[in-house]
Amino acid sequence: MTGVMLGERFDRAMALAMELHRRHWRKGTTIPYLAHLLGVASLVLEHGGGEDEAAAALLHDAVEDQGGAPTLARIRAELGDAIADIVRAVSDTDVVPKPPWRERKERYLAHLPQAAAPARLVSAADKLHNARAIVADLRVHGEGVWDRFAGGREGTLWYYRSLVEAFQSGGSPGGPPAELVAELARTVGEMERLARED
C-alpha cells in the first residue's frame, strides 16, 4: 500500500502559512494559530487527502484572514491552480473588509453542496477541528466561550448544525468520508448539549 508523499508544494505551503499566521492565536486563547492549520492538515491526510488538499488545509484561512484576493493571487502564483482553487472554495470571502457575518455564512452554506470534493474534504476537516475546540473550551470555560464568536451562541449553533446538514446532504462525488461527517455531527451534538447546560 502506497501512502501520500508530501513534497515541495507542501513545504512551500507550510512556509507561506507560517509567514502569514506566525503572530496569530486562536480566538480567546494563547494557542498559536498554526496549531489549527496543522490540525486541519492532519485530519485531511488521515481521511484520504493528498498533497494538494493538505497544502490547501494549511492555507484555508489565508484569504479571508490575511489579505483577501491579493493573497489568493499569491497562492495561485506560488502553488498553482489546484491548491488555490481549493483555498478559494473554502473561503467565505475574499473581500476586505469582510461582509457581515450572517451573510457570509449563508453564502458559504449555499455553495458547499456544489463545491468540488477536495474543497468539501478540507472544509469538513476545518469545521471538525473548530467544533472540537469549541467543545473543549465549553467544558473548561462555560458560556463565556460564545462571546468569542461574531454569531454569538445562537448564531454559532445554527452555523454548525447547518454545516452538518450540508455535508450530510451529499454533494459532489468523493467528498468528505462518511466517518468524518459522522464525527462532525457527533461533535456538534455535544456542542449543542453543552450549550443547553449553560
PDB file of C-alpha atoms in Angstrom, residues 20-113:
ATOM      1  CA  LEU A  20       1.001  34.732   7.180  1.00  0.00           C
ATOM      2  CA  HIS A  21      -0.098  33.371  10.571  1.00  0.00           C
ATOM      3  CA  ARG A  22       3.023  33.264  12.746  1.00  0.00           C
ATOM      4  CA  ARG A  23       1.849  36.095  15.015  1.00  0.00           C
ATOM      5  CA  HIS A  24      -1.765  34.981  15.390  1.00  0.00           C
ATOM      6  CA  TRP A  25      -3.544  32.984  18.088  1.00  0.00           C
ATOM      7  CA  ARG A  26      -6.779  31.056  18.295  1.00  0.00           C
ATOM      8  CA  LYS A  27      -9.728  33.209  19.392  1.00  0.00           C
ATOM      9  CA  GLY A  28      -9.650  33.896  23.091  1.00  0.00           C
ATOM     10  CA  THR A  29      -6.599  31.691  23.702  1.00  0.00           C
ATOM     11  CA  THR A  30      -2.811  31.747  23.681  1.00  0.00           C
ATOM     12  CA  ILE A  31      -2.677  28.783  21.266  1.00  0.00           C
ATOM     13  CA  PRO A  32      -0.702  29.650  18.112  1.00  0.00           C
ATOM     14  CA  TYR A  33      -2.998  29.751  15.085  1.00  0.00           C
ATOM     15  CA  LEU A  34      -0.624  27.413  13.288  1.00  0.00           C
ATOM     16  CA  ALA A  35      -1.827  24.635  15.613  1.00  0.00           C
ATOM     17  CA  HIS A  36      -5.252  24.846  13.967  1.00  0.00           C
ATOM     18  CA  LEU A  37      -3.793  24.820  10.455  1.00  0.00           C
ATOM     19  CA  LEU A  38      -1.658  21.778  11.247  1.00  0.00           C
ATOM     20  CA  GLY A  39      -4.638  20.059  12.872  1.00  0.00           C
ATOM     21  CA  VAL A  40      -6.780  20.561   9.790  1.00  0.00           C
ATOM     22  CA  ALA A  41      -3.986  19.304   7.513  1.00  0.00           C
ATOM     23  CA  SER A  42      -3.644  16.248   9.755  1.00  0.00           C
ATOM     24  CA  LEU A  43      -7.371  15.479   9.534  1.00  0.00           C
ATOM     25  CA  VAL A  44      -7.264  15.878   5.746  1.00  0.00           C
ATOM     26  CA  LEU A  45      -4.394  13.397   5.441  1.00  0.00           C
ATOM     27  CA  GLU A  46      -5.999  10.979   7.901  1.00  0.00           C
ATOM     28  CA  HIS A  47      -9.175  10.960   5.776  1.00  0.00           C
ATOM     29  CA  GLY A  48      -7.664  10.281   2.376  1.00  0.00           C
ATOM     30  CA  GLY A  49      -6.496  13.688   1.181  1.00  0.00           C
ATOM     31  CA  GLY A  50      -3.378  14.135  -0.897  1.00  0.00           C
ATOM     32  CA  GLU A  51      -0.680  16.784  -1.041  1.00  0.00           C
ATOM     33  CA  ASP A  52      -2.868  19.408  -2.724  1.00  0.00           C
ATOM     34  CA  GLU A  53      -5.618  19.064  -0.135  1.00  0.00           C
ATOM     35  CA  ALA A  54      -3.123  19.072   2.757  1.00  0.00           C
ATOM     36  CA  ALA A  55      -1.369  22.162   1.384  1.00  0.00           C
ATOM     37  CA  ALA A  56      -4.732  23.900   0.952  1.00  0.00           C
ATOM     38  CA  ALA A  57      -5.613  22.954   4.537  1.00  0.00           C
ATOM     39  CA  LEU A  58      -2.552  24.860   5.736  1.00  0.00           C
ATOM     40  CA  LEU A  59      -3.766  27.933   3.837  1.00  0.00           C
ATOM     41  CA  HIS A  60      -7.523  27.576   4.209  1.00  0.00           C
ATOM     42  CA  ASP A  61      -7.873  30.787   6.276  1.00  0.00           C
ATOM     43  CA  ALA A  62      -5.230  32.823   4.459  1.00  0.00           C
ATOM     44  CA  VAL A  63      -7.588  34.548   2.018  1.00  0.00           C
ATOM     45  CA  GLU A  64     -10.333  35.531   4.444  1.00  0.00           C
ATOM     46  CA  ASP A  65      -7.982  36.488   7.284  1.00  0.00           C
ATOM     47  CA  GLN A  66      -4.753  37.628   5.604  1.00  0.00           C
ATOM     48  CA  GLY A  67      -5.378  39.927   2.696  1.00  0.00           C
ATOM     49  CA  GLY A  68      -8.282  38.757   0.552  1.00  0.00           C
ATOM     50  CA  ALA A  69      -7.969  38.484  -3.225  1.00  0.00           C
ATOM     51  CA  PRO A  70      -4.283  39.521  -3.386  1.00  0.00           C
ATOM     52  CA  THR A  71      -3.411  36.652  -1.035  1.00  0.00           C
ATOM     53  CA  LEU A  72      -5.342  34.230  -3.238  1.00  0.00           C
ATOM     54  CA  ALA A  73      -3.424  35.528  -6.263  1.00  0.00           C
ATOM     55  CA  ARG A  74      -0.166  34.910  -4.416  1.00  0.00           C
ATOM     56  CA  ILE A  75      -1.188  31.342  -3.526  1.00  0.00           C
ATOM     57  CA  ARG A  76      -2.086  30.727  -7.172  1.00  0.00           C
ATOM     58  CA  ALA A  77       1.234  32.113  -8.401  1.00  0.00           C
ATOM     59  CA  GLU A  78       3.356  30.242  -5.845  1.00  0.00           C
ATOM     60  CA  LEU A  79       1.471  26.949  -5.506  1.00  0.00           C
ATOM     61  CA  GLY A  80      -0.655  26.535  -8.622  1.00  0.00           C
ATOM     62  CA  ASP A  81      -4.300  26.409  -9.592  1.00  0.00           C
ATOM     63  CA  ALA A  82      -5.281  23.175  -7.824  1.00  0.00           C
ATOM     64  CA  ILE A  83      -4.333  24.416  -4.353  1.00  0.00           C
ATOM     65  CA  ALA A  84      -5.583  27.957  -4.996  1.00  0.00           C
ATOM     66  CA  ASP A  85      -8.944  26.643  -6.218  1.00  0.00           C
ATOM     67  CA  ILE A  86      -9.431  24.651  -3.019  1.00  0.00           C
ATOM     68  CA  VAL A  87      -8.466  27.627  -0.859  1.00  0.00           C
ATOM     69  CA  ARG A  88     -10.877  29.861  -2.772  1.00  0.00           C
ATOM     70  CA  ALA A  89     -13.698  27.339  -2.410  1.00  0.00           C
ATOM     71  CA  VAL A  90     -13.270  27.079   1.368  1.00  0.00           C
ATOM     72  CA  SER A  91     -13.004  30.852   1.918  1.00  0.00           C
ATOM     73  CA  ASP A  92     -16.249  32.591   2.796  1.00  0.00           C
ATOM     74  CA  THR A  93     -14.988  35.873   1.330  1.00  0.00           C
ATOM     75  CA  ASP A  94     -12.017  37.408  -0.450  1.00  0.00           C
ATOM     76  CA  VAL A  95     -13.230  40.955   0.256  1.00  0.00           C
ATOM     77  CA  VAL A  96     -11.522  43.271   2.754  1.00  0.00           C
ATOM     78  CA  PRO A  97     -13.177  44.366   4.983  1.00  0.00           C
ATOM     79  CA  LYS A  98     -15.366  41.281   5.301  1.00  0.00           C
ATOM     80  CA  PRO A  99     -19.108  41.474   4.611  1.00  0.00           C
ATOM     81  CA  PRO A 100     -21.465  40.902   7.578  1.00  0.00           C
ATOM     82  CA  TRP A 101     -21.054  37.535   9.355  1.00  0.00           C
ATOM     83  CA  ARG A 102     -24.514  36.050   8.704  1.00  0.00           C
ATOM     84  CA  GLU A 103     -24.419  36.993   5.019  1.00  0.00           C
ATOM     85  CA  ARG A 104     -21.027  35.298   4.588  1.00  0.00           C
ATOM     86  CA  LYS A 105     -22.112  32.135   6.363  1.00  0.00           C
ATOM     87  CA  GLU A 106     -25.374  31.807   4.427  1.00  0.00           C
ATOM     88  CA  ARG A 107     -23.499  32.203   1.150  1.00  0.00           C
ATOM     89  CA  TYR A 108     -20.905  29.615   2.228  1.00  0.00           C
ATOM     90  CA  LEU A 109     -23.593  27.103   3.208  1.00  0.00           C
ATOM     91  CA  ALA A 110     -25.376  27.576  -0.129  1.00  0.00           C
ATOM     92  CA  HIS A 111     -22.145  26.977  -2.041  1.00  0.00           C
ATOM     93  CA  LEU A 112     -20.906  23.980  -0.028  1.00  0.00           C
ATOM     94  CA  PRO A 113     -23.008  21.183  -1.588  1.00  0.00           C
TER      95      PRO A 113
END
